[in-house]
Coordinates of C-alpha atoms in Angstrom, one line a residue:
M94 CA 91.4 66.3 72.0
R95 CA 90.7 67.0 75.7
L96 CA 87.9 65.1 77.4
E97 CA 86.1 67.3 79.9
Y98 CA 82.8 67.0 81.5
Q99 CA 80.2 69.7 81.4
G100 CA 80.9 72.5 83.8
H101 CA 84.6 71.7 84.3
D102 CA 85.7 74.6 82.2
A103 CA 83.6 76.9 84.4
K104 CA 85.2 75.4 87.5
L105 CA 88.6 76.0 86.0
K106 CA 87.7 79.5 85.0
G107 CA 86.5 80.3 88.6
F108 CA 89.6 78.7 90.1
L109 CA 91.9 80.8 87.9
I110 CA 90.0 84.0 88.6
R111 CA 90.3 83.4 92.4
A112 CA 94.0 82.5 92.1
G113 CA 94.6 85.6 90.0
V114 CA 92.8 87.9 92.5
A115 CA 94.7 86.4 95.4
G116 CA 98.0 86.6 93.5
H117 CA 98.9 83.0 93.9
E118 CA 101.0 81.0 91.5
V119 CA 99.3 78.0 89.8
R120 CA 101.0 74.7 89.0
R121 CA 99.9 72.8 85.9
D122 CA 100.9 69.2 85.2
D123 CA 101.1 68.4 81.5
G124 CA 102.0 64.8 81.1
G125 CA 104.7 64.8 83.8
V126 CA 106.0 68.3 83.0
V127 CA 105.0 70.7 85.8
S128 CA 104.8 74.4 84.9
V129 CA 104.4 77.1 87.5
A130 CA 103.0 80.5 86.5
D131 CA 100.4 83.1 87.5
A132 CA 96.8 82.5 86.6
A133 CA 96.8 84.9 83.6
T134 CA 99.6 83.0 81.9
H135 CA 97.8 79.7 82.3
A136 CA 94.6 81.3 81.1
K137 CA 96.1 82.2 77.8
Q138 CA 96.1 78.5 76.8
Y139 CA 92.3 78.4 76.8
T140 CA 89.7 80.1 74.6
F141 CA 88.1 81.7 77.6
G142 CA 91.4 83.3 78.7
H143 CA 90.1 86.8 78.0
M144 CA 87.2 86.1 80.4
I145 CA 89.7 85.2 83.2
A146 CA 91.7 88.4 82.7
A147 CA 88.5 90.5 82.7
G148 CA 87.2 88.6 85.8
V149 CA 90.5 89.3 87.7
E150 CA 90.4 92.9 86.8
R151 CA 86.7 93.2 87.8
A152 CA 87.3 91.5 91.1
Q153 CA 90.3 93.8 91.9
T154 CA 88.3 96.9 91.1
K155 CA 85.5 95.6 93.3
A156 CA 87.9 95.0 96.1
A157 CA 89.4 98.5 95.8
K158 CA 85.9 100.1 95.8
K159 CA 84.9 98.0 98.9
A160 CA 88.1 99.1 100.7
E161 CA 87.4 102.7 99.8
R162 CA 83.8 102.4 101.1
Q163 CA 85.0 100.8 104.4
A164 CA 87.6 103.5 104.9
A165 CA 84.9 106.2 104.4
K166 CA 82.7 104.4 106.8
D167 CA 85.4 104.1 109.4
A168 CA 86.3 107.8 109.1
A169 CA 82.6 108.7 109.6
T170 CA 82.3 106.4 112.6
K171 CA 85.5 107.9 114.1
E172 CA 84.2 111.4 113.6
A173 CA 80.8 110.6 115.1
M174 CA 82.5 109.0 118.1
T175 CA 84.7 112.1 118.6
R176 CA 81.6 114.4 118.5
Y177 CA 79.8 112.1 120.9
A178 CA 82.7 112.1 123.4
A179 CA 83.0 115.9 123.2
R180 CA 79.2 116.2 123.8
Q181 CA 79.3 113.8 126.8
T182 CA 82.3 115.7 128.2
R183 CA 80.4 119.1 127.9
K184 CA 77.3 117.5 129.6
M185 CA 79.4 116.1 132.5
A186 CA 81.2 119.4 133.0
A187 CA 77.9 121.3 133.0
K188 CA 76.4 118.8 135.5
L189 CA 79.4 119.1 137.8
A190 CA 79.3 122.9 137.6
R191 CA 75.6 123.0 138.6
Q192 CA 76.3 120.7 141.5
A193 CA 79.2 122.8 142.7
A194 CA 77.5 126.1 142.2
A195 CA 75.2 126.2 145.2
P196 CA 74.2 123.8 148.0
A197 CA 70.9 122.1 147.3
T198 CA 68.1 122.3 149.8
V199 CA 66.5 118.9 150.3
T200 CA 63.5 117.7 152.2
A201 CA 63.4 114.3 153.8
K202 CA 60.2 112.7 155.3
V203 CA 60.7 110.2 158.0
G204 CA 57.4 108.8 159.2
R205 CA 55.2 111.8 159.8
W206 CA 58.1 114.1 160.4
T207 CA 59.7 116.3 157.7
Y208 CA 63.3 117.4 157.8
E209 CA 64.9 120.1 155.6
G210 CA 68.6 120.5 155.0
E211 CA 71.3 121.5 152.6
V212 CA 73.6 119.1 150.6
F213 CA 77.2 120.1 150.0
T214 CA 79.6 118.5 147.7
A215 CA 83.0 117.6 148.9
E216 CA 85.9 118.7 146.8

């Protein structure tokens, strides 16, 4: 007969699920005999072993879906940044073309005097 306090089986189940998802091996000491195996193998010794296998499978499925969503999000961000860079390049090229097309006539007021002139861009 095993003496366990309330909640210890839930802690063990959670531990084995986390170890199974991470792919770690688990060591178990049975009266001086140490056995090393994966979490699913150790879980078979308990009545809740099927819950551990289901929990590991569910967690792996959840992680795969999360990675898929992140990859889609990264692809969308990359595409948006590419479109933004192309748009900014077009805007800058258009601005430079307007500046180089013709000299601009400007008016400057100094005190009560007004001066007019043309601005040329150096290339």
